[in-house]
Short mmCIF file of C-alpha atoms in Angstrom, two decimals:
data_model
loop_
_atom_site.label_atom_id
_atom_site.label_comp_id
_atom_site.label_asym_id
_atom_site.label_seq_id
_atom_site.Cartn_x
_atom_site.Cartn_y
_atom_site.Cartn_z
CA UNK Z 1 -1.10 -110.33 -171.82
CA UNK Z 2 -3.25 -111.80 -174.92
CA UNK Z 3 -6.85 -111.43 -173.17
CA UNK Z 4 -5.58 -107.63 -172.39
CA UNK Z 5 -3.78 -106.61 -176.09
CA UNK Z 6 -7.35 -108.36 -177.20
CA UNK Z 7 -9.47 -105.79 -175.13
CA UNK Z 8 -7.46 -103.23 -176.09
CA UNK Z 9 -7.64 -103.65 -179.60
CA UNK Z 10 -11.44 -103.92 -179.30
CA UNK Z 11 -11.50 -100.83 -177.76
CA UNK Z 12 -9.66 -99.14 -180.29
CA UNK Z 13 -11.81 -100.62 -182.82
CA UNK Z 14 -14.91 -99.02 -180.89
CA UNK Z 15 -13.12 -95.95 -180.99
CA UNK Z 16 -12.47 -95.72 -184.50
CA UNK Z 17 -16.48 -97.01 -185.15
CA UNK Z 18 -17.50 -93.18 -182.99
CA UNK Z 19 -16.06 -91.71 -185.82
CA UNK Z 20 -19.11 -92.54 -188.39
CA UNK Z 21 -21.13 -92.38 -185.31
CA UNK Z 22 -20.43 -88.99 -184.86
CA UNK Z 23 -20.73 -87.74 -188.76
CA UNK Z 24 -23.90 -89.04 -188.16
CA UNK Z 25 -24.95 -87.47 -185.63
CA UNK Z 26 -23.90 -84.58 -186.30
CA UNK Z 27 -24.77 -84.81 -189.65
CA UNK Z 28 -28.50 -85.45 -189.09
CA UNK Z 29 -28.45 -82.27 -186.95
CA UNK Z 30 -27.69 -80.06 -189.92
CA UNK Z 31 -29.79 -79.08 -193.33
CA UNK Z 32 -30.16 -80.93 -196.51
CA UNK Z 33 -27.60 -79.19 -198.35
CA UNK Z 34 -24.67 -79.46 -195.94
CA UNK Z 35 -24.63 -83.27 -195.16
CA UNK Z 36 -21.87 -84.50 -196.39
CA UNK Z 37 -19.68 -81.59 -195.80
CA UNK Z 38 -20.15 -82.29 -192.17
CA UNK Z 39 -19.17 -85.78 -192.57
CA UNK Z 40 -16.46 -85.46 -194.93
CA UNK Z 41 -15.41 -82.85 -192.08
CA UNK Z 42 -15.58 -85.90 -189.68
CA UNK Z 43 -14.02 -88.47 -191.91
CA UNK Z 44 -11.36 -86.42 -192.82
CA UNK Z 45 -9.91 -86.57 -189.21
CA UNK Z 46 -9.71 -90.44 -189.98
CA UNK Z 47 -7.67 -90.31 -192.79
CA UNK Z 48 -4.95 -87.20 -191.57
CA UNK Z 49 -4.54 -87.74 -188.32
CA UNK Z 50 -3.63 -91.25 -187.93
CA UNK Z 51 -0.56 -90.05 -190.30
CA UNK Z 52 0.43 -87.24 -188.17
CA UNK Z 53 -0.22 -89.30 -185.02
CA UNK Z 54 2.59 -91.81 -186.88
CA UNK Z 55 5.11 -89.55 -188.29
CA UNK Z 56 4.87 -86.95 -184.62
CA UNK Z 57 2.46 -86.64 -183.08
CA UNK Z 58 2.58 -89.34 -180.72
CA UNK Z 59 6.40 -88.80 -179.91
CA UNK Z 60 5.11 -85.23 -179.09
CA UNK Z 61 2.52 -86.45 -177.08
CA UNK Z 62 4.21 -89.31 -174.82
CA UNK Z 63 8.56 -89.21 -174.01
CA UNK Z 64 10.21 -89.91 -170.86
CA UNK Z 65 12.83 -86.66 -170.35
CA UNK Z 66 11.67 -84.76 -167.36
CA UNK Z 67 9.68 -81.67 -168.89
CA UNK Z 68 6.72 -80.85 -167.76
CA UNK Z 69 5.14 -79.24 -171.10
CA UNK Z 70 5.55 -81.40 -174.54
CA UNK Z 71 7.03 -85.09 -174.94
CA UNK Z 72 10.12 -86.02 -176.53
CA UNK Z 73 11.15 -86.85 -179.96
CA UNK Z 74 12.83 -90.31 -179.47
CA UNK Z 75 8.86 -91.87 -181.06
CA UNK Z 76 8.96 -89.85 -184.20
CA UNK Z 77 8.52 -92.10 -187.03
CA UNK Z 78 7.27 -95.05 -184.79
CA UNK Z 79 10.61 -95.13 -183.76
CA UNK Z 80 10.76 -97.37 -180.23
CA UNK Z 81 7.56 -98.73 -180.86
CA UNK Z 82 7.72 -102.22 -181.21
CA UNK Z 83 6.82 -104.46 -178.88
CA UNK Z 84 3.67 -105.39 -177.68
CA UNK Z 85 2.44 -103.39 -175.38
CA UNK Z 86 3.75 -100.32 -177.06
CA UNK Z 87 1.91 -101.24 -180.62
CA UNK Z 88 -1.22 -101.53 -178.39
CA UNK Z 89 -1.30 -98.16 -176.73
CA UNK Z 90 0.20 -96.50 -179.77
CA UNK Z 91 -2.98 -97.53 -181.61
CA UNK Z 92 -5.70 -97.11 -178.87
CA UNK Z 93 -4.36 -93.67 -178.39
CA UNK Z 94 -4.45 -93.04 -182.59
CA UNK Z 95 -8.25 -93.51 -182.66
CA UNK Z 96 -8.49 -90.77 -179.71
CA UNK Z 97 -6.37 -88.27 -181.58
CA UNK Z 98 -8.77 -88.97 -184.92
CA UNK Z 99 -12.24 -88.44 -183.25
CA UNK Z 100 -10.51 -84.73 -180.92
CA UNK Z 101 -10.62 -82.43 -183.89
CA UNK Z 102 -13.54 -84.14 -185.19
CA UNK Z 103 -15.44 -83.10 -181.92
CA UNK Z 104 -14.93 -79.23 -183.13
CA UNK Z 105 -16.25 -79.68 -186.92
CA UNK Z 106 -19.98 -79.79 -185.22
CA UNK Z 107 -19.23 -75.95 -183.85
CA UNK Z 108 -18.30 -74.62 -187.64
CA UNK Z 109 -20.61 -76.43 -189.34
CA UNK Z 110 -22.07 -75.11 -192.46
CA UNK Z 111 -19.84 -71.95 -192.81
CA UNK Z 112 -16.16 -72.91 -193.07
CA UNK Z 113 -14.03 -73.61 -195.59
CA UNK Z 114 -13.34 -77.54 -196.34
CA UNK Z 115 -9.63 -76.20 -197.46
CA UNK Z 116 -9.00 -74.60 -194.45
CA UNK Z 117 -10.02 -77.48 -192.05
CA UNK Z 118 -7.78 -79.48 -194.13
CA UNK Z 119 -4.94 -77.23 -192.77
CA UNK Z 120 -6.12 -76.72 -189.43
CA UNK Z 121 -6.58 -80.63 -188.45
CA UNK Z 122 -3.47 -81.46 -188.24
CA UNK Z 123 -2.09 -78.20 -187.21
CA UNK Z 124 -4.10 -78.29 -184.42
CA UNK Z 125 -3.56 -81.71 -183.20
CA UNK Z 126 -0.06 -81.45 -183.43
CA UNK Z 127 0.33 -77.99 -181.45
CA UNK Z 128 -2.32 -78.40 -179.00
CA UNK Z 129 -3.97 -81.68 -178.54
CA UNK Z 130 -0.58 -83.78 -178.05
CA UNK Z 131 1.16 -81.49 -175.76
CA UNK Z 132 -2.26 -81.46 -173.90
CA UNK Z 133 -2.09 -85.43 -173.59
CA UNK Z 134 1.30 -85.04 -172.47
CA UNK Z 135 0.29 -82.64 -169.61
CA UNK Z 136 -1.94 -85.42 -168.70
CA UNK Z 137 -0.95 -88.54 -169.57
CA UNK Z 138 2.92 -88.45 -170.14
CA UNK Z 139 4.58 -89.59 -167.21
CA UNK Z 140 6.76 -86.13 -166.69
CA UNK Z 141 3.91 -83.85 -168.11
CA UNK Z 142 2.95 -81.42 -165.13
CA UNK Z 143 -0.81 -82.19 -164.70
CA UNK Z 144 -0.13 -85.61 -164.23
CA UNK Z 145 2.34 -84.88 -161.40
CA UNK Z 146 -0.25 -83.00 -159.44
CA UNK Z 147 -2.24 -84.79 -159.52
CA UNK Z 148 -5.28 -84.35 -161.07
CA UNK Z 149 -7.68 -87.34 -162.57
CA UNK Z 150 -8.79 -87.88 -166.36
CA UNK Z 151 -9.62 -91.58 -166.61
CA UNK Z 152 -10.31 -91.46 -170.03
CA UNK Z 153 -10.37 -88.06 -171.53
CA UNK Z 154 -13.11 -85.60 -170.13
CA UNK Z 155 -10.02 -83.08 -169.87
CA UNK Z 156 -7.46 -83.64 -172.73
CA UNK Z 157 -10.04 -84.62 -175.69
CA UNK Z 158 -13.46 -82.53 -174.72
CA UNK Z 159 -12.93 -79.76 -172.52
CA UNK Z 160 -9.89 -79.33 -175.63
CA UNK Z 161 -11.85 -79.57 -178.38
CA UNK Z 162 -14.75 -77.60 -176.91
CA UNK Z 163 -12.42 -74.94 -175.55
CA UNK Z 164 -11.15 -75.00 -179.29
CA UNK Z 165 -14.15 -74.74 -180.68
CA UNK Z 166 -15.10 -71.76 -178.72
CA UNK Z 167 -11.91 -69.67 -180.42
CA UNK Z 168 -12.74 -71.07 -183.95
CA UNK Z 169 -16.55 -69.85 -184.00
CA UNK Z 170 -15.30 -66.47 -182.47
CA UNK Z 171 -12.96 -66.02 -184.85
CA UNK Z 172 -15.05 -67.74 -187.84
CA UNK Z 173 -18.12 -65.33 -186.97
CA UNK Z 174 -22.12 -66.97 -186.79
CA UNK Z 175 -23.81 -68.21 -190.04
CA UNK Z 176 -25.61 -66.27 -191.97
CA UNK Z 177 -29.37 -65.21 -190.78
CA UNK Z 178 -28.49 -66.29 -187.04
CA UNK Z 179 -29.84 -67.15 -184.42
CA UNK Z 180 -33.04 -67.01 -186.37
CA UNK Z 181 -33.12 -68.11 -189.88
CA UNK Z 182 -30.78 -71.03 -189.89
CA UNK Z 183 -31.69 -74.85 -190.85
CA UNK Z 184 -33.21 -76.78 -188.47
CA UNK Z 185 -32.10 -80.75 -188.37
CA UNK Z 186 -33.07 -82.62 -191.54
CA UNK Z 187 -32.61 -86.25 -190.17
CA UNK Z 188 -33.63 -86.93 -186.36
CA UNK Z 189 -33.48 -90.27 -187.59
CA UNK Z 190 -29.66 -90.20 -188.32
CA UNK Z 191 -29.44 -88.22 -185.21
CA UNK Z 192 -30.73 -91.37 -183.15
CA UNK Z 193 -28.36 -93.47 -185.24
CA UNK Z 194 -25.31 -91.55 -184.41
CA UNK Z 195 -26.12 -91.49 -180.65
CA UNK Z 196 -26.30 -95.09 -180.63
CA UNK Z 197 -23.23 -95.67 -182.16
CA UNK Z 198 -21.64 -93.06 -179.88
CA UNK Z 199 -22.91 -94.85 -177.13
CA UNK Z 200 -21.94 -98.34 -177.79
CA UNK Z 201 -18.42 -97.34 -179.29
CA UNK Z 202 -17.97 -95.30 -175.77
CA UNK Z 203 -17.44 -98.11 -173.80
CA UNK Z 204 -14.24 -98.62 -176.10
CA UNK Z 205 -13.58 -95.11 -175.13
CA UNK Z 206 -14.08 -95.38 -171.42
CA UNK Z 207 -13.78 -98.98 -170.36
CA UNK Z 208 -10.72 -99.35 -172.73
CA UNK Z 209 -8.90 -96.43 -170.87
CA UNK Z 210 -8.03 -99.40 -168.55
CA UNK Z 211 -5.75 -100.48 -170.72
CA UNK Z 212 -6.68 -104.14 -169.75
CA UNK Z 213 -9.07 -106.70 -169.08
CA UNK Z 214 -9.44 -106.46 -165.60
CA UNK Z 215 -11.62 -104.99 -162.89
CA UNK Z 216 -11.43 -101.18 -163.73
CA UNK Z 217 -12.28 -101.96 -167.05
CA UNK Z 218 -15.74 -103.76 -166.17
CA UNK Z 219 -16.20 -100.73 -163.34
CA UNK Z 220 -15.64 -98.06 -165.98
CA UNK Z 221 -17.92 -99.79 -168.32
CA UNK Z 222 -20.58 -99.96 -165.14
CA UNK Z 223 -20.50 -96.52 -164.84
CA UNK Z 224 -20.15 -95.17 -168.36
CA UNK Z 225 -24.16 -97.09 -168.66
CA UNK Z 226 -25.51 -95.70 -166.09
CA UNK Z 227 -24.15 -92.01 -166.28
CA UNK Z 228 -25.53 -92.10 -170.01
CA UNK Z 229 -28.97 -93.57 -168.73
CA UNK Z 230 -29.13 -90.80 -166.53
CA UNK Z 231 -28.88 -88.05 -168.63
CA UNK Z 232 -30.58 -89.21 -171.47
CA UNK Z 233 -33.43 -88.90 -168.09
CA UNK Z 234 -32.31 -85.73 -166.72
CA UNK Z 235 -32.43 -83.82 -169.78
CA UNK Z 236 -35.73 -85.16 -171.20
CA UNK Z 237 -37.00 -83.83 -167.46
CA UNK Z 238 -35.76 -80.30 -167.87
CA UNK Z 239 -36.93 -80.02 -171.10
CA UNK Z 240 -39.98 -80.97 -170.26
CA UNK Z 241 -40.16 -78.85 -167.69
CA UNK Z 242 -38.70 -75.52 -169.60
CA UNK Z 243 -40.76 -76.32 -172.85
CA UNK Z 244 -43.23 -78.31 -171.91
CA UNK Z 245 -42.59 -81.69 -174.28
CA UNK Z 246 -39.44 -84.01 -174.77
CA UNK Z 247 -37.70 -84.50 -177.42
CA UNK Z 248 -35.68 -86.93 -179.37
CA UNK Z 249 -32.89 -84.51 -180.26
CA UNK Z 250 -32.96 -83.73 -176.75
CA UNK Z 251 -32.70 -87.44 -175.29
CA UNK Z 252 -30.06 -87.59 -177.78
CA UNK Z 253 -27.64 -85.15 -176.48
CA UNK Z 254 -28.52 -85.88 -173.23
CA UNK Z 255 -27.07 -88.88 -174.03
CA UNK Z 256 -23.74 -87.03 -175.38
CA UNK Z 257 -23.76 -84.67 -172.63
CA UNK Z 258 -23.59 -87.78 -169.38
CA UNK Z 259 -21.14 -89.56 -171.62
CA UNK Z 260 -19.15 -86.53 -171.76
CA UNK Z 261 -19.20 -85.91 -167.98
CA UNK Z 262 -18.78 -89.54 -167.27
CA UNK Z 263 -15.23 -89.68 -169.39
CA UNK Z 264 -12.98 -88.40 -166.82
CA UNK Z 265 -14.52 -89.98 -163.63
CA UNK Z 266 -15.57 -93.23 -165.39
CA UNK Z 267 -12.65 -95.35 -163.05
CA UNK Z 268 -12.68 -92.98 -160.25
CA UNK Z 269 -16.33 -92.69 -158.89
CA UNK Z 270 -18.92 -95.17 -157.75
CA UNK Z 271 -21.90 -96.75 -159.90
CA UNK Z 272 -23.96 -94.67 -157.68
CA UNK Z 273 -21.86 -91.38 -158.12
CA UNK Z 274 -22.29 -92.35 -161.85
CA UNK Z 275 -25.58 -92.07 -161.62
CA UNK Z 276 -25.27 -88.64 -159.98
CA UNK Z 277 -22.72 -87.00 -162.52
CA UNK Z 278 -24.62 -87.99 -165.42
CA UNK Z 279 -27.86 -86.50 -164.30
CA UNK Z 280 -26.19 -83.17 -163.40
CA UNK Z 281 -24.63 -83.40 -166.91
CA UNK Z 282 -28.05 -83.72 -168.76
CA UNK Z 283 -29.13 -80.45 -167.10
CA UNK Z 284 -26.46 -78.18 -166.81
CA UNK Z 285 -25.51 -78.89 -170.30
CA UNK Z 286 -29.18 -78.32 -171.21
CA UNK Z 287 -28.92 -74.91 -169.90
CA UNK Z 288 -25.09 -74.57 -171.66
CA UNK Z 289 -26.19 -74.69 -174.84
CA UNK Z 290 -28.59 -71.71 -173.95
CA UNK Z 291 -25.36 -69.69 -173.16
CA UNK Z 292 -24.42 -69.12 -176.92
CA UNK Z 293 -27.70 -66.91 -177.59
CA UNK Z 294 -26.50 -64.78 -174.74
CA UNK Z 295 -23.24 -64.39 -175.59
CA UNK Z 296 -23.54 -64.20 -179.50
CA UNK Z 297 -21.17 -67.20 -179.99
CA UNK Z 298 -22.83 -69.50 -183.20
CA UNK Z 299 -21.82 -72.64 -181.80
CA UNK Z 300 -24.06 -74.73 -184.68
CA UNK Z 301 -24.37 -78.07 -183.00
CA UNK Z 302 -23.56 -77.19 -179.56
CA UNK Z 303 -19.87 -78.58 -179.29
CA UNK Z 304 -18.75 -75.66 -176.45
CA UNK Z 305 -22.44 -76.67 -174.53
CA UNK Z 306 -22.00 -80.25 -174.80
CA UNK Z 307 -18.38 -80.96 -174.44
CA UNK Z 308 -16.96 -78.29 -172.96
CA UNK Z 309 -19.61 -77.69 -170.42
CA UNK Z 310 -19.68 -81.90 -169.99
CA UNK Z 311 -16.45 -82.03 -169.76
CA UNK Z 312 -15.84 -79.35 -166.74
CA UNK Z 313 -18.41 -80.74 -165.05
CA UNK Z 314 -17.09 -84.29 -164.79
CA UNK Z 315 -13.86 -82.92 -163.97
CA UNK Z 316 -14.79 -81.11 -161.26
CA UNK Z 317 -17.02 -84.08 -159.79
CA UNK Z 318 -14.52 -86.08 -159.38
CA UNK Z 319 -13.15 -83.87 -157.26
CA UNK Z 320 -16.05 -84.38 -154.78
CA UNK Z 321 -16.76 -88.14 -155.73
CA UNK Z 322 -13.79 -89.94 -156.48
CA UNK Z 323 -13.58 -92.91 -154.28
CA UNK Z 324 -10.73 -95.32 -154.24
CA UNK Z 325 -12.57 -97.52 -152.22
CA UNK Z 326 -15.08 -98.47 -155.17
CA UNK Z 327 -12.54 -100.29 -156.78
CA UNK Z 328 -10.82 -103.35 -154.96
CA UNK Z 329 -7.57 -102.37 -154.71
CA UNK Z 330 -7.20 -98.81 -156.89
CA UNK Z 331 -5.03 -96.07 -155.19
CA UNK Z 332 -5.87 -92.92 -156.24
CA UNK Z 333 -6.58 -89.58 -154.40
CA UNK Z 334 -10.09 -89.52 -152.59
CA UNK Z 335 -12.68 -86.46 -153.47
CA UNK Z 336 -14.17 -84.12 -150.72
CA UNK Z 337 -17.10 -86.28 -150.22
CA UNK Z 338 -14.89 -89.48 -149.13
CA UNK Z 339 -12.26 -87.45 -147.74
CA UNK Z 340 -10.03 -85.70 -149.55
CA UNK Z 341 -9.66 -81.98 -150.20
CA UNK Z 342 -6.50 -81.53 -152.40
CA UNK Z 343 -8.03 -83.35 -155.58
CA UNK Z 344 -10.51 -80.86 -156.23
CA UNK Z 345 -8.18 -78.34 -156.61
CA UNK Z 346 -5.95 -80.08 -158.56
CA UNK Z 347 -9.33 -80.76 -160.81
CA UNK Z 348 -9.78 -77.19 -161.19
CA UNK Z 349 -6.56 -76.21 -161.58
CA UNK Z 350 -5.94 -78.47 -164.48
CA UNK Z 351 -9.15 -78.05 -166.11
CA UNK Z 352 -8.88 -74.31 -165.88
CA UNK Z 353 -5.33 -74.40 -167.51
CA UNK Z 354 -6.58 -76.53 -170.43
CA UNK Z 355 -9.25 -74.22 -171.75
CA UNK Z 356 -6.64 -71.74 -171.56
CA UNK Z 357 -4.29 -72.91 -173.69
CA UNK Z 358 -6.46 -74.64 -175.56
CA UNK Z 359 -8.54 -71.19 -176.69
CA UNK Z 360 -5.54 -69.25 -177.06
CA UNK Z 361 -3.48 -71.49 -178.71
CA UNK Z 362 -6.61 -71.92 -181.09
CA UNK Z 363 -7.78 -68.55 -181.49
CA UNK Z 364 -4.06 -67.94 -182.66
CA UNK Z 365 -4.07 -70.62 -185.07
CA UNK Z 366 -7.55 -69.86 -186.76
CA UNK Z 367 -6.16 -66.00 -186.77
CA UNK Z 368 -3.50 -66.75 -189.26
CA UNK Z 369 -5.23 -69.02 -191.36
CA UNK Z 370 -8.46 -66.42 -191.83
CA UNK Z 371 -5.47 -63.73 -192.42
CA UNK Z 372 -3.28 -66.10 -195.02
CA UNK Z 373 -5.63 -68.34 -196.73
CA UNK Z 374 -9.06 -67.82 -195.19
CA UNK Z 375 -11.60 -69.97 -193.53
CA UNK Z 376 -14.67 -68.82 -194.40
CA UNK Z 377 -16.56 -70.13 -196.91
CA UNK Z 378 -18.18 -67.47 -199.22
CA UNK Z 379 -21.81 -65.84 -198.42
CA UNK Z 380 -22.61 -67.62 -202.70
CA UNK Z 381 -21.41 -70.93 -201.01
CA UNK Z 382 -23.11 -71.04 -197.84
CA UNK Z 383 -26.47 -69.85 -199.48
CA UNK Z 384 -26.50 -72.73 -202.41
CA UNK Z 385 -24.83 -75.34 -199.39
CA UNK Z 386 -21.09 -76.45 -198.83
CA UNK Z 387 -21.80 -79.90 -200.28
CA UNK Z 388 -22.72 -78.65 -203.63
CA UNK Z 389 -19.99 -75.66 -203.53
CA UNK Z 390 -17.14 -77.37 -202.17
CA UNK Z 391 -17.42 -80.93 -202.70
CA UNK Z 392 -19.89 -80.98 -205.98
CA UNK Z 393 -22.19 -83.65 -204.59
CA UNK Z 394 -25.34 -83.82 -202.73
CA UNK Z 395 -26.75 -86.12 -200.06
CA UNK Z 396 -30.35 -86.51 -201.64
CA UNK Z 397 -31.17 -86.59 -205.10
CA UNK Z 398 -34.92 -85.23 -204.58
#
């Protein structure tokens, strides 16, 4: 019991560190003079959403009456949550809720209203990433009755968010001058940085899913390294071969993109299906991202691409490599490849369902605020830069 509520602490600590990881990251991807809106954006999901995930939005997320769409209310104000094991997951599952909605500041970045994504945090998190968890997670919730797999995520937190941000750029409308006069990364540096600390905090993210310190847990951690080594390969490869050099922002989000992928199978698959998944991650998400040129969606730092894309295509790997023999003594449907047929439906199925809701629900959402209070920040602001306009600072002094 100690040596697991240890690990699982940890974990939630690791968690909690992708946070920064990820404002810097993304951060480094955007110009000088929209910085620190893009990490406030990030650091704002810190502060908010642990409160919400207190006061509701766990109870909305977990419950034990037998409904198949939305949890209970008997955990509303921490209410049942008191003993060890409880305290444990409650927290591990807070730091997940914080970095979700975080995920989908990278799509709006340099355009949107700080105000508004004040509102629409914890709107969103309460009306569609809990009941999402529950689906998937929550012992009655109807995708975990299927059933389909999501070890750690690759469903409920990035095929979410990126479905999400998909309905928030459509409704939020592209920056202004693109596809072709835009800012171009100011920091790879910080870019590097961020991945790093993406990566490391991951295998809180992954390996933690376990829940203890025990054999899945080093076997998720296995294979959450070597799907991220893989892409990191597979998309400095096609880049190479599209455009002729590597690059670092590249390796970077292949990086992202395997880790992604990797989320949902991480205690399902082999180290050697690992492998696999992560490499088809760094190129099919390399060729995502091209998708938003085609279809006029300005999705700034390639959220929908990245984690959307990743996400679906982890999901519906497992499907085909899940392999209950890789574990000593997991029990868990087989994929097609070690001979099962019924989980990749069930893959599909629930995958398909979550963008579904998660867009509309979204769209919805971002509608009414744009109609009651707006979301867009003003053509004056985004010229001069949302850190000086909105939050009357700047990242450099020079």
């Amino acid at each position: 019991m100690g040596a697991d509520t240890a690990w699982v602490l940890v974990s939630a600590a690791l968690v909690l560190f992708m946070v920064p990881g990820l404002a810097l990251f993304y951060g480094g991807m955007v110009g000088t003079k929209n910085v620190l809106n893009m990490m406030n954006m990030n650091l704002y999901c810190l502060g908010i959403v642990p409160i919400l995930w207190a006061v509701a939005g766990y109870g909305f997320a977990s419950g034990n009456w037998s409904f198949p769409l939305f949890g209970d209310f008997d955990a509303f104000w921490l209410n049942g949550v008191d003993d060890v094991v409880a305290k444990r997951e409650f927290v591990f599952g807070m730091t997940f809720a914080a970095i979700t909605p975080a995920l989908i500041s990278g799509a709006v970045a340099g355009r949107m209203k700080f105000s508004a994504w004040a509102i629409f945090v914890p709107v969103w998190s309460f009306l569609v990433y809990s009941p999402v968890v529950y689906w998937i997670y929550g012992g009655e919730g109807w995708i975990y009755k299927l059933p389909a797999h999501d070890f750690a995520g690759g469903t409920a937190i990035h095929i979410n968010a990126g479905a999400a941000a998909l309905a928030v750029v459509m409704v939020l409308g592209p920056r202004k001058g693109w596809p072709r006069d835009v800012d171009f990364p100011h920091s790879l540096p910080l870019v590097l940085l961020g991945a790093g600390i993406l990566w490391f905090g991951w295998f809180g993210f992954n390996a933690g899913s376990a829940l203890a310190a025990d054999l899945t847990a080093s076997h998720a951690f296995l294979t959450t390294f070597l799907a991220a080594a893989a892409g990191l390969c597979s998309w400095m490869v096609a880049e190479t071969v599209k455009d002729g050099k590597p690059t670092a922002l590249g390796m970077a989000s292949g990086i992202v993109a395997a880790l992604v992928a990797i989320t949902p199978a991480a205690g399902f698959v082999g180290a050697m299906s690992s492998i696999v998944i992560g490499a088809a991650a760094g190129v099919l998400c390399f060729l995502a991202i091209g998708l938003k040129l085609r279809y006029r969606y300005d999705d700034s730092l390639d959220v929908v691409g990245i984690h959307m894309f990743g996400g679906i295509i982890g999901g519906v790997l497992i499907g085909f490599f899940a392999d209950s023999g890789a574990i000593q003594g997991a029990d868990f449907i087989d994929g097609v490849f070690f001979g099962g047929g019924e989980l990749l439906i069930n893959q599909i199925v629930s995958i398909l369902a979550v963008m579904a809701y998660s867009f509309t629900a979204t769209y919805i959402i971002t509608w009414v605020l744009n109609r009651t209070v707006g979301i867009r920040a003003s053509a004056e602001d985004e010229s001069v830069g949302l850190d000086q306009s909105l939050h009357a600072e700047t990242a450099y002094n020079s």
